[in-house]
PDB file of C-alpha atoms and ligand atoms in Angstrom:
ATOM      1  CA  MET I   1       0.000   0.000   0.000  1.00 44.00           C
ATOM      2  CA  GLY I   2       1.429   3.374  -1.055  1.00 48.00           C
ATOM      3  CA  ASP I   3       1.469   6.506   1.053  1.00 57.00           C
ATOM      4  CA  VAL I   4      -1.788   8.405   1.129  1.00 56.00           C
ATOM      5  CA  MET I   5      -1.254  11.783  -0.509  1.00 87.00           C
ATOM      6  CA  LEU I   6      -2.148  14.410   2.034  1.00 97.00           C
ATOM      7  CA  ILE I   7      -3.643  17.700   0.827  1.00 98.00           C
ATOM      8  CA  ILE I   8      -3.510  19.975   3.824  1.00 98.00           C
ATOM      9  CA  GLY I   9      -3.449  23.677   4.573  1.00 98.00           C
ATOM     10  CA  SER I  10      -5.195  26.409   6.492  1.00 98.00           C
ATOM     11  CA  HIS I  11      -6.943  29.694   6.315  1.00 98.00           C
ATOM     12  CA  VAL I  12      -4.333  32.349   5.386  1.00 98.00           C
ATOM     13  CA  SER I  13      -4.379  36.111   4.826  1.00 96.00           C
ATOM     14  CA  PHE I  14      -4.573  38.136   1.636  1.00 95.00           C
ATOM     15  CA  ASN I  15      -3.583  41.769   1.339  1.00 92.00           C
ATOM     16  CA  LYS I  16      -3.789  44.728  -0.988  1.00 92.00           C
ATOM     17  CA  ASP I  17      -0.077  44.981  -1.808  1.00 95.00           C
ATOM     18  CA  GLU I  18       0.890  41.355  -2.426  1.00 96.00           C
ATOM     19  CA  GLN I  19      -2.564  39.819  -2.870  1.00 96.00           C
ATOM     20  CA  MET I  20      -2.418  36.034  -3.465  1.00 98.00           C
ATOM     21  CA  ILE I  21       1.415  36.054  -3.233  1.00 98.00           C
ATOM     22  CA  LYS I  22       0.990  36.961   0.427  1.00 98.00           C
ATOM     23  CA  SER I  23      -1.379  34.005   0.908  1.00 98.00           C
ATOM     24  CA  ILE I  24       0.998  31.559  -0.799  1.00 98.00           C
ATOM     25  CA  LYS I  25       4.025  32.683   1.240  1.00 98.00           C
ATOM     26  CA  GLU I  26       2.045  32.247   4.446  1.00 98.00           C
ATOM     27  CA  ALA I  27       0.789  28.809   3.377  1.00 98.00           C
ATOM     28  CA  LEU I  28       4.335  27.697   2.517  1.00 98.00           C
ATOM     29  CA  SER I  29       5.570  28.848   5.938  1.00 98.00           C
ATOM     30  CA  TYR I  30       3.147  26.321   7.463  1.00 98.00           C
ATOM     31  CA  GLY I  31       4.241  23.440   5.206  1.00 98.00           C
ATOM     32  CA  SER I  32       0.904  23.514   3.335  1.00 98.00           C
ATOM     33  CA  ASN I  33       0.060  22.320  -0.155  1.00 98.00           C
ATOM     34  CA  ALA I  34      -3.449  23.850  -0.016  1.00 98.00           C
ATOM     35  CA  PHE I  35      -4.906  27.030   1.477  1.00 98.00           C
ATOM     36  CA  MET I  36      -7.989  29.227   1.769  1.00 98.00           C
ATOM     37  CA  PHE I  37      -8.351  32.995   1.968  1.00 97.00           C
ATOM     38  CA  TYR I  38     -10.907  35.787   1.915  1.00 94.00           C
ATOM     39  CA  THR I  39     -10.366  38.350  -0.862  1.00 90.00           C
ATOM     40  CA  GLY I  40     -10.933  41.034   1.811  1.00 82.00           C
ATOM     41  CA  ALA I  41     -12.161  41.161   5.406  1.00 77.00           C
ATOM     42  CA  PRO I  42     -14.487  38.219   6.142  1.00 73.00           C
ATOM     43  CA  GLN I  43     -16.895  40.465   8.051  1.00 74.00           C
ATOM     44  CA  ASN I  44     -17.384  43.096   5.330  1.00 75.00           C
ATOM     45  CA  THR I  45     -17.862  43.263   1.594  1.00 74.00           C
ATOM     46  CA  LEU I  46     -15.229  45.918   0.768  1.00 76.00           C
ATOM     47  CA  ARG I  47     -12.844  44.469  -1.796  1.00 82.00           C
ATOM     48  CA  VAL I  48      -9.607  45.886  -3.282  1.00 86.00           C
ATOM     49  CA  PRO I  49      -9.057  45.917  -7.052  1.00 91.00           C
ATOM     50  CA  LEU I  50      -7.077  42.860  -8.152  1.00 95.00           C
ATOM     51  CA  ASP I  51      -3.757  43.283  -9.933  1.00 96.00           C
ATOM     52  CA  PHE I  52      -2.962  41.305 -13.084  1.00 97.00           C
ATOM     53  CA  SER I  53       0.817  41.039 -12.722  1.00 98.00           C
ATOM     54  CA  LEU I  54       0.522  39.976  -9.071  1.00 98.00           C
ATOM     55  CA  MET I  55      -1.901  37.265 -10.199  1.00 98.00           C
ATOM     56  CA  VAL I  56       0.563  36.012 -12.848  1.00 98.00           C
ATOM     57  CA  LYS I  57       3.428  35.994 -10.327  1.00 98.00           C
ATOM     58  CA  ALA I  58       1.238  34.156  -7.814  1.00 98.00           C
ATOM     59  CA  HIS I  59       0.571  31.398 -10.346  1.00 98.00           C
ATOM     60  CA  ASP I  60       4.321  31.091 -11.039  1.00 98.00           C
ATOM     61  CA  LEU I  61       4.875  30.716  -7.303  1.00 98.00           C
ATOM     62  CA  LEU I  62       2.158  28.041  -7.075  1.00 98.00           C
ATOM     63  CA  ASN I  63       3.784  26.116  -9.930  1.00 98.00           C
ATOM     64  CA  GLU I  64       7.276  26.378  -8.440  1.00 98.00           C
ATOM     65  CA  ASN I  65       5.916  24.880  -5.234  1.00 98.00           C
ATOM     66  CA  ASN I  66       3.711  22.239  -6.848  1.00 97.00           C
ATOM     67  CA  ILE I  67       0.504  23.640  -5.384  1.00 98.00           C
ATOM     68  CA  ASP I  68      -2.470  22.645  -7.518  1.00 97.00           C
ATOM     69  CA  ILE I  69      -4.828  25.617  -8.030  1.00 98.00           C
ATOM     70  CA  SER I  70      -7.804  23.340  -7.337  1.00 97.00           C
ATOM     71  CA  ASN I  71      -6.503  23.110  -3.765  1.00 98.00           C
ATOM     72  CA  VAL I  72      -6.642  26.897  -3.415  1.00 98.00           C
ATOM     73  CA  ILE I  73      -9.968  28.097  -2.087  1.00 98.00           C
ATOM     74  CA  VAL I  74     -11.679  31.432  -1.602  1.00 98.00           C
ATOM     75  CA  HIS I  75     -14.171  31.886   1.228  1.00 97.00           C
ATOM     76  CA  ALA I  76     -16.976  34.372   0.592  1.00 94.00           C
ATOM     77  CA  PRO I  77     -17.525  36.870   3.437  1.00 88.00           C
ATOM     78  CA  TYR I  78     -19.833  35.435   6.059  1.00 82.00           C
ATOM     79  CA  ILE I  79     -21.987  38.539   6.338  1.00 79.00           C
ATOM     80  CA  ILE I  80     -23.776  37.969   3.053  1.00 90.00           C
ATOM     81  CA  ASN I  81     -26.961  36.076   3.745  1.00 96.00           C
ATOM     82  CA  LEU I  82     -28.499  34.501   0.664  1.00 97.00           C
ATOM     83  CA  ALA I  83     -31.459  33.293   2.733  1.00 97.00           C
ATOM     84  CA  ASN I  84     -32.597  36.876   3.287  1.00 95.00           C
ATOM     85  CA  PHE I  85     -34.686  37.825   0.261  1.00 93.00           C
ATOM     86  CA  GLU I  86     -34.726  41.476   1.391  1.00 94.00           C
ATOM     87  CA  ASN I  87     -31.047  41.669   0.368  1.00 94.00           C
ATOM     88  CA  PHE I  88     -31.636  39.935  -2.944  1.00 96.00           C
ATOM     89  CA  ASP I  89     -30.152  42.609  -5.246  1.00 96.00           C
ATOM     90  CA  PHE I  90     -27.142  43.217  -3.041  1.00 95.00           C
ATOM     91  CA  ASN I  91     -26.488  39.471  -2.694  1.00 96.00           C
ATOM     92  CA  VAL I  92     -26.757  38.871  -6.434  1.00 97.00           C
ATOM     93  CA  ASN I  93     -24.351  41.710  -7.151  1.00 94.00           C
ATOM     94  CA  PHE I  94     -21.841  40.776  -4.506  1.00 93.00           C
ATOM     95  CA  LEU I  95     -21.815  37.105  -5.422  1.00 96.00           C
ATOM     96  CA  LYS I  96     -21.393  37.903  -9.123  1.00 96.00           C
ATOM     97  CA  ASN I  97     -18.413  40.113  -8.284  1.00 94.00           C
ATOM     98  CA  GLU I  98     -16.926  37.502  -5.965  1.00 95.00           C
ATOM     99  CA  ILE I  99     -17.166  34.873  -8.716  1.00 96.00           C
ATOM    100  CA  GLU I 100     -15.489  37.300 -11.149  1.00 95.00           C
ATOM    101  CA  ARG I 101     -12.688  37.895  -8.637  1.00 95.00           C
ATOM    102  CA  CYS I 102     -12.199  34.130  -8.327  1.00 97.00           C
ATOM    103  CA  GLU I 103     -12.159  33.702 -12.106  1.00 97.00           C
ATOM    104  CA  PHE I 104      -9.600  36.511 -12.426  1.00 97.00           C
ATOM    105  CA  LEU I 105      -7.386  34.788  -9.860  1.00 97.00           C
ATOM    106  CA  GLY I 106      -7.873  31.373 -11.510  1.00 98.00           C
ATOM    107  CA  ILE I 107      -9.597  30.017  -8.379  1.00 98.00           C
ATOM    108  CA  LYS I 108     -11.988  27.130  -8.960  1.00 98.00           C
ATOM    109  CA  LYS I 109     -13.682  26.781  -5.564  1.00 98.00           C
ATOM    110  CA  LEU I 110     -15.625  29.441  -3.678  1.00 98.00           C
ATOM    111  CA  VAL I 111     -16.882  28.412  -0.226  1.00 98.00           C
ATOM    112  CA  LEU I 112     -20.134  30.032   0.825  1.00 98.00           C
ATOM    113  CA  HIS I 113     -22.277  29.791   3.960  1.00 97.00           C
ATOM    114  CA  PRO I 114     -25.806  29.128   2.667  1.00 98.00           C
ATOM    115  CA  GLY I 115     -27.346  31.687   5.049  1.00 97.00           C
ATOM    116  CA  SER I 116     -29.786  32.102   7.939  1.00 97.00           C
ATOM    117  CA  HIS I 117     -33.535  32.397   7.504  1.00 96.00           C
ATOM    118  CA  VAL I 118     -33.795  34.735  10.529  1.00 93.00           C
ATOM    119  CA  LYS I 119     -37.560  35.037  11.183  1.00 89.00           C
ATOM    120  CA  ASN I 120     -38.764  33.918   7.785  1.00 92.00           C
ATOM    121  CA  GLY I 121     -38.696  30.161   8.261  1.00 95.00           C
ATOM    122  CA  VAL I 122     -36.766  27.343   6.626  1.00 96.00           C
ATOM    123  CA  ASP I 123     -38.816  27.144   3.419  1.00 96.00           C
ATOM    124  CA  VAL I 124     -38.651  30.875   2.636  1.00 97.00           C
ATOM    125  CA  GLY I 125     -34.938  30.918   3.458  1.00 97.00           C
ATOM    126  CA  LEU I 126     -34.124  27.965   1.215  1.00 98.00           C
ATOM    127  CA  LYS I 127     -36.223  29.471  -1.583  1.00 98.00           C
ATOM    128  CA  SER I 128     -34.299  32.746  -1.309  1.00 98.00           C
ATOM    129  CA  ILE I 129     -30.969  30.854  -1.535  1.00 98.00           C
ATOM    130  CA  VAL I 130     -32.216  28.971  -4.600  1.00 98.00           C
ATOM    131  CA  ASP I 131     -33.506  32.160  -6.292  1.00 98.00           C
ATOM    132  CA  THR I 132     -30.201  33.949  -5.703  1.00 98.00           C
ATOM    133  CA  LEU I 133     -28.149  31.057  -7.079  1.00 98.00           C
ATOM    134  CA  ASN I 134     -30.462  30.734 -10.061  1.00 98.00           C
ATOM    135  CA  THR I 135     -29.903  34.416 -10.835  1.00 98.00           C
ATOM    136  CA  VAL I 136     -26.115  34.267 -10.423  1.00 98.00           C
ATOM    137  CA  LEU I 137     -24.986  30.885 -11.742  1.00 98.00           C
ATOM    138  CA  THR I 138     -24.348  30.566 -15.454  1.00 96.00           C
ATOM    139  CA  LYS I 139     -23.723  27.612 -17.700  1.00 93.00           C
ATOM    140  CA  ASN I 140     -20.125  28.445 -18.538  1.00 90.00           C
ATOM    141  CA  MET I 141     -18.783  29.693 -15.215  1.00 96.00           C
ATOM    142  CA  LYS I 142     -15.459  28.211 -14.115  1.00 96.00           C
ATOM    143  CA  VAL I 143     -15.970  28.518 -10.360  1.00 98.00           C
ATOM    144  CA  LYS I 144     -17.754  25.944  -8.223  1.00 98.00           C
ATOM    145  CA  ILE I 145     -19.866  27.360  -5.397  1.00 98.00           C
ATOM    146  CA  CYS I 146     -19.079  25.149  -2.390  1.00 98.00           C
ATOM    147  CA  LEU I 147     -21.949  25.364   0.097  1.00 98.00           C
ATOM    148  CA  GLU I 148     -20.613  24.813   3.611  1.00 98.00           C
ATOM    149  CA  MET I 149     -22.320  22.455   6.048  1.00 98.00           C
ATOM    150  CA  MET I 150     -23.338  24.624   9.016  1.00 98.00           C
ATOM    151  CA  ALA I 151     -23.559  24.011  12.781  1.00 98.00           C
ATOM    152  CA  GLY I 152     -27.190  25.112  13.113  1.00 97.00           C
ATOM    153  CA  LYS I 153     -26.439  28.182  15.240  1.00 97.00           C
ATOM    154  CA  GLY I 154     -29.468  30.517  15.307  1.00 96.00           C
ATOM    155  CA  SER I 155     -31.472  29.957  12.131  1.00 97.00           C
ATOM    156  CA  GLU I 156     -28.626  28.730   9.916  1.00 97.00           C
ATOM    157  CA  LEU I 157     -29.583  26.726   6.846  1.00 98.00           C
ATOM    158  CA  GLY I 158     -27.527  24.018   5.177  1.00 98.00           C
ATOM    159  CA  THR I 159     -27.149  22.010   8.368  1.00 98.00           C
ATOM    160  CA  ASN I 160     -28.045  18.646   6.869  1.00 98.00           C
ATOM    161  CA  PHE I 161     -27.744  16.815   3.561  1.00 98.00           C
ATOM    162  CA  ASN I 162     -31.458  17.086   2.745  1.00 98.00           C
ATOM    163  CA  GLU I 163     -31.392  20.902   2.846  1.00 98.00           C
ATOM    164  CA  MET I 164     -28.329  20.857   0.619  1.00 98.00           C
ATOM    165  CA  LYS I 165     -30.051  18.434  -1.716  1.00 98.00           C
ATOM    166  CA  TYR I 166     -33.096  20.721  -1.896  1.00 98.00           C
ATOM    167  CA  ILE I 167     -30.841  23.612  -2.974  1.00 98.00           C
ATOM    168  CA  ILE I 168     -28.975  21.475  -5.528  1.00 98.00           C
ATOM    169  CA  ASP I 169     -32.195  19.996  -6.946  1.00 98.00           C
ATOM    170  CA  ASN I 170     -33.779  23.410  -7.426  1.00 98.00           C
ATOM    171  CA  VAL I 171     -30.842  25.257  -8.986  1.00 98.00           C
ATOM    172  CA  LYS I 172     -30.746  25.038 -12.760  1.00 98.00           C
ATOM    173  CA  HIS I 173     -26.972  25.108 -13.269  1.00 98.00           C
ATOM    174  CA  ASN I 174     -26.342  22.853 -10.296  1.00 98.00           C
ATOM    175  CA  GLU I 175     -23.256  21.382 -11.957  1.00 98.00           C
ATOM    176  CA  ASN I 176     -21.619  24.478 -10.428  1.00 98.00           C
ATOM    177  CA  ILE I 177     -22.636  23.640  -6.861  1.00 98.00           C
ATOM    178  CA  MET I 178     -20.511  21.487  -4.584  1.00 98.00           C
ATOM    179  CA  ILE I 179     -20.381  20.927  -0.820  1.00 98.00           C
ATOM    180  CA  CYS I 180     -17.803  21.849   1.816  1.00 98.00           C
ATOM    181  CA  PHE I 181     -17.722  19.819   5.054  1.00 99.00           C
ATOM    182  CA  ASP I 182     -16.643  21.357   8.354  1.00 98.00           C
ATOM    183  CA  THR I 183     -15.805  18.851  11.096  1.00 98.00           C
ATOM    184  CA  CYS I 184     -16.672  21.312  13.898  1.00 98.00           C
ATOM    185  CA  HIS I 185     -19.939  22.419  12.332  1.00 98.00           C
ATOM    186  CA  MET I 186     -21.083  18.861  11.572  1.00 98.00           C
ATOM    187  CA  HIS I 187     -20.198  17.610  15.065  1.00 98.00           C
ATOM    188  CA  ASP I 188     -22.004  20.606  16.583  1.00 98.00           C
ATOM    189  CA  GLN I 189     -25.006  19.930  14.384  1.00 98.00           C
ATOM    190  CA  GLY I 190     -25.150  16.320  15.594  1.00 98.00           C
ATOM    191  CA  TYR I 191     -23.215  14.169  13.125  1.00 98.00           C
ATOM    192  CA  ASP I 192     -21.083  11.473  14.760  1.00 98.00           C
ATOM    193  CA  MET I 193     -17.647  12.340  13.414  1.00 98.00           C
ATOM    194  CA  SER I 194     -16.151   9.269  15.104  1.00 98.00           C
ATOM    195  CA  ASP I 195     -18.094   7.230  12.523  1.00 98.00           C
ATOM    196  CA  PHE I 196     -17.039   9.238   9.473  1.00 98.00           C
ATOM    197  CA  ASN I 197     -17.539   6.386   7.014  1.00 98.00           C
ATOM    198  CA  SER I 198     -21.242   6.340   7.887  1.00 98.00           C
ATOM    199  CA  VAL I 199     -21.409  10.122   7.424  1.00 98.00           C
ATOM    200  CA  LEU I 200     -19.800   9.687   3.999  1.00 98.00           C
ATOM    201  CA  ASP I 201     -22.201   6.849   3.146  1.00 98.00           C
ATOM    202  CA  GLU I 202     -25.194   9.053   3.953  1.00 98.00           C
ATOM    203  CA  PHE I 203     -23.712  11.958   1.972  1.00 98.00           C
ATOM    204  CA  ASP I 204     -23.087   9.647  -0.966  1.00 98.00           C
ATOM    205  CA  LYS I 205     -26.646   8.330  -0.821  1.00 98.00           C
ATOM    206  CA  VAL I 206     -28.335  11.747  -0.576  1.00 98.00           C
ATOM    207  CA  ILE I 207     -26.014  13.959  -2.672  1.00 98.00           C
ATOM    208  CA  GLY I 208     -23.099  11.964  -4.108  1.00 98.00           C
ATOM    209  CA  ILE I 209     -19.514  11.835  -2.887  1.00 98.00           C
ATOM    210  CA  ASP I 210     -18.286  13.411  -6.138  1.00 98.00           C
ATOM    211  CA  LYS I 211     -19.950  16.650  -4.947  1.00 98.00           C
ATOM    212  CA  LEU I 212     -17.545  17.003  -2.016  1.00 98.00           C
ATOM    213  CA  ALA I 213     -15.114  19.870  -2.743  1.00 98.00           C
ATOM    214  CA  CYS I 214     -13.355  20.721   0.488  1.00 98.00           C
ATOM    215  CA  ILE I 215     -13.229  19.862   4.194  1.00 98.00           C
ATOM    216  CA  HIS I 216     -12.653  22.359   6.975  1.00 98.00           C
ATOM    217  CA  ILE I 217     -10.747  20.588   9.724  1.00 99.00           C
ATOM    218  CA  ASN I 218     -11.551  21.976  13.160  1.00 98.00           C
ATOM    219  CA  ASP I 219     -11.989  20.554  16.612  1.00 98.00           C
ATOM    220  CA  SER I 220     -15.035  21.801  18.564  1.00 98.00           C
ATOM    221  CA  LYS I 221     -15.242  23.459  21.976  1.00 98.00           C
ATOM    222  CA  ASN I 222     -18.634  21.860  22.597  1.00 98.00           C
ATOM    223  CA  GLU I 223     -20.381  18.518  22.932  1.00 98.00           C
ATOM    224  CA  ARG I 224     -21.909  16.943  19.875  1.00 98.00           C
ATOM    225  CA  GLY I 225     -25.305  18.351  18.837  1.00 98.00           C
ATOM    226  CA  ILE I 226     -25.024  21.590  20.791  1.00 96.00           C
ATOM    227  CA  LYS I 227     -25.248  23.811  17.643  1.00 97.00           C
ATOM    228  CA  LYS I 228     -22.744  26.423  18.821  1.00 96.00           C
ATOM    229  CA  ASP I 229     -19.996  26.671  16.158  1.00 97.00           C
ATOM    230  CA  ARG I 230     -16.977  27.354  18.387  1.00 98.00           C
ATOM    231  CA  HIS I 231     -13.793  26.073  16.741  1.00 98.00           C
ATOM    232  CA  GLU I 232     -11.042  24.526  18.892  1.00 98.00           C
ATOM    233  CA  ASN I 233      -7.435  23.585  18.164  1.00 98.00           C
ATOM    234  CA  ILE I 234      -7.050  20.018  17.009  1.00 98.00           C
ATOM    235  CA  GLY I 235      -6.896  17.481  19.813  1.00 98.00           C
ATOM    236  CA  PHE I 236      -8.160  19.955  22.434  1.00 98.00           C
ATOM    237  CA  GLY I 237     -11.870  19.634  21.718  1.00 98.00           C
ATOM    238  CA  CYS I 238     -14.821  17.280  21.633  1.00 98.00           C
ATOM    239  CA  VAL I 239     -14.180  15.817  18.167  1.00 98.00           C
ATOM    240  CA  GLY I 240     -10.723  14.718  19.246  1.00 98.00           C
ATOM    241  CA  PHE I 241      -7.381  14.162  17.570  1.00 98.00           C
ATOM    242  CA  ASP I 242      -7.813  10.523  16.536  1.00 98.00           C
ATOM    243  CA  ASN I 243     -11.211  11.130  14.936  1.00 98.00           C
ATOM    244  CA  LEU I 244      -9.815  14.099  12.986  1.00 98.00           C
ATOM    245  CA  ILE I 245      -6.838  11.992  11.824  1.00 98.00           C
ATOM    246  CA  ASN I 246      -9.196   9.248  10.658  1.00 98.00           C
ATOM    247  CA  ILE I 247     -11.182  11.799   8.665  1.00 98.00           C
ATOM    248  CA  ILE I 248      -8.103  13.463   7.165  1.00 98.00           C
ATOM    249  CA  TYR I 249      -6.582  10.142   6.085  1.00 98.00           C
ATOM    250  CA  ASN I 250      -9.830   8.501   4.938  1.00 98.00           C
ATOM    251  CA  PRO I 251      -8.903   6.998   1.535  1.00 97.00           C
ATOM    252  CA  ARG I 252     -12.339   7.861   0.088  1.00 97.00           C
ATOM    253  CA  ILE I 253     -11.562  11.581   0.267  1.00 97.00           C
ATOM    254  CA  GLN I 254      -7.830  11.530  -0.447  1.00 97.00           C
ATOM    255  CA  SER I 255      -8.043  14.088  -3.260  1.00 97.00           C
ATOM    256  CA  ILE I 256     -10.131  16.601  -1.266  1.00 98.00           C
ATOM    257  CA  PRO I 257      -8.259  19.588   0.230  1.00 98.00           C
ATOM    258  CA  LYS I 258      -8.323  19.715   4.058  1.00 98.00           C
ATOM    259  CA  ILE I 259      -8.282  23.251   5.450  1.00 99.00           C
ATOM    260  CA  LEU I 260      -7.653  24.169   9.118  1.00 99.00           C
ATOM    261  CA  GLU I 261      -9.665  27.062  10.580  1.00 98.00           C
ATOM    262  CA  THR I 262      -8.596  26.516  14.176  1.00 98.00           C
ATOM    263  CA  PRO I 263      -8.198  29.519  16.505  1.00 98.00           C
ATOM    264  CA  TRP I 264      -4.972  31.484  16.810  1.00 98.00           C
ATOM    265  CA  ILE I 265      -3.063  31.095  20.076  1.00 98.00           C
ATOM    266  CA  LYS I 266      -3.071  34.065  22.468  1.00 95.00           C
ATOM    267  CA  GLY I 267       0.387  34.899  23.810  1.00 90.00           C
ATOM    268  CA  GLU I 268       1.220  37.742  26.185  1.00 87.00           C
ATOM    269  CA  LYS I 269       1.547  40.436  23.542  1.00 88.00           C
ATOM    270  CA  ASP I 270       0.104  38.922  20.428  1.00 94.00           C
ATOM    271  CA  SER I 271      -1.774  36.031  18.851  1.00 96.00           C
ATOM    272  CA  TYR I 272      -0.029  33.386  16.792  1.00 98.00           C
ATOM    273  CA  PRO I 273      -1.162  31.009  14.046  1.00 98.00           C
ATOM    274  CA  PRO I 274      -1.267  27.352  15.120  1.00 98.00           C
ATOM    275  CA  TYR I 275      -1.166  25.949  11.577  1.00 98.00           C
ATOM    276  CA  LYS I 276       2.529  25.107  11.092  1.00 98.00           C
ATOM    277  CA  PHE I 277       2.408  23.045  14.277  1.00 98.00           C
ATOM    278  CA  GLU I 278      -1.007  21.495  13.728  1.00 98.00           C
ATOM    279  CA  ILE I 279      -0.009  20.466  10.192  1.00 98.00           C
ATOM    280  CA  GLU I 280       3.112  18.855  11.655  1.00 98.00           C
ATOM    281  CA  GLU I 281       0.971  16.927  14.147  1.00 98.00           C
ATOM    282  CA  ILE I 282      -1.287  15.822  11.295  1.00 98.00           C
ATOM    283  CA  LYS I 283       1.674  14.702   9.180  1.00 98.00           C
ATOM    284  CA  ASN I 284       3.083  12.778  12.184  1.00 98.00           C
ATOM    285  CA  LYS I 285      -0.401  11.520  13.132  1.00 98.00           C
ATOM    286  CA  LYS I 286       0.617  12.308  16.693  1.00 98.00           C
ATOM    287  CA  PHE I 287      -1.020  14.749  19.124  1.00 98.00           C
ATOM    288  CA  ASP I 288       1.416  17.028  20.971  1.00 98.00           C
ATOM    289  CA  SER I 289      -0.064  18.110  24.314  1.00 96.00           C
ATOM    290  CA  ASP I 290       2.660  20.772  24.612  1.00 97.00           C
ATOM    291  CA  VAL I 291       1.895  22.341  21.229  1.00 98.00           C
ATOM    292  CA  ILE I 292       0.491  25.620  22.623  1.00 97.00           C
ATOM    293  CA  ASN I 293       3.768  26.418  24.406  1.00 96.00           C
ATOM    294  CA  LYS I 294       5.751  25.489  21.325  1.00 97.00           C
ATOM    295  CA  ILE I 295       3.697  27.883  19.171  1.00 98.00           C
ATOM    296  CA  ILE I 296       4.126  30.743  21.647  1.00 96.00           C
ATOM    297  CA  ASN I 297       7.882  30.075  21.885  1.00 95.00           C
ATOM    298  CA  TYR I 298       8.276  29.845  18.114  1.00 96.00           C
ATOM    299  CA  TYR I 299       6.488  33.073  17.192  1.00 95.00           C
ATOM    300  CA  GLY I 300       6.728  35.005  20.471  1.00 88.00           C
ATOM    301  CA  ARG I 301      10.423  35.810  20.457  1.00 76.00           C
TER     302      ARG I 301
HETATM  303 FE1  LIG N   1     -16.975  28.904   6.735  1.00 84.98          FE
HETATM  304 FE1  LIG N   2     -15.676  26.280   8.041  1.00 84.98          FE
HETATM  305 ZN1  LIG N   3     -17.363  27.753  11.962  1.00 84.98          ZN
END
């Protein structure tokens, strides 16, 4: 049996001056061969103009480091809420622009939270998501919209495979829709992540395993089913290190990029990214109970 090819990375930053080059450099500093970024602040929709020569240089850098562009992911800002029909025009416009930005950068996967129905109810919320996607998605687009499985906090939609199936079934150009798992969200929603093969079986039965585009790898601060969405560093939460390792190395999803969104570590003066160390633990398949100190020592001096 050959070695399982691991596609692993984390959320990284993106800035005005270096743009995707900044993201790649950060990803490489963590030992990643995949990464995810927001094209601006996740909590607002202000976006800087993208630069052509920086984009070309970024692709050279990806090639030099053997990073496949299909393992590079953009996350749409989480404040847009497709389930709110009152924001329909704004959502359509923003999503169109975000897809154009991805196409300009050569990105093939755009992760999107489906949205929250707020007071309008599940059916109205899902209908609003479907209407927005039907207005935005076109036959020849090059970007896949990757709807993220949500924890079920508040009135979040897209918390189970049937809701996702409803969206897929009702969108005309649904060849452009894929699904993004999140181990924290799914555990918080109630899925048993210690029995990941059964989760995959159910997904395959309802939607089809070929629709899986990406997996966010996070531990959870809370017990299963609690619907909170509080990410924890790997091995320190209620999903647990061994279950996360079994998911990451599951041969059925070998080719799917695994992206860490675990919290930064608070030191005395600053916060530090855990990803270089967590990726090392994942590569070694060995939990390091002293990892927090090691991160603070590494970045804090
Ligand atoms: Fe997300
Ligand atoms: Fe996520
Ligand atoms: Zn989350």
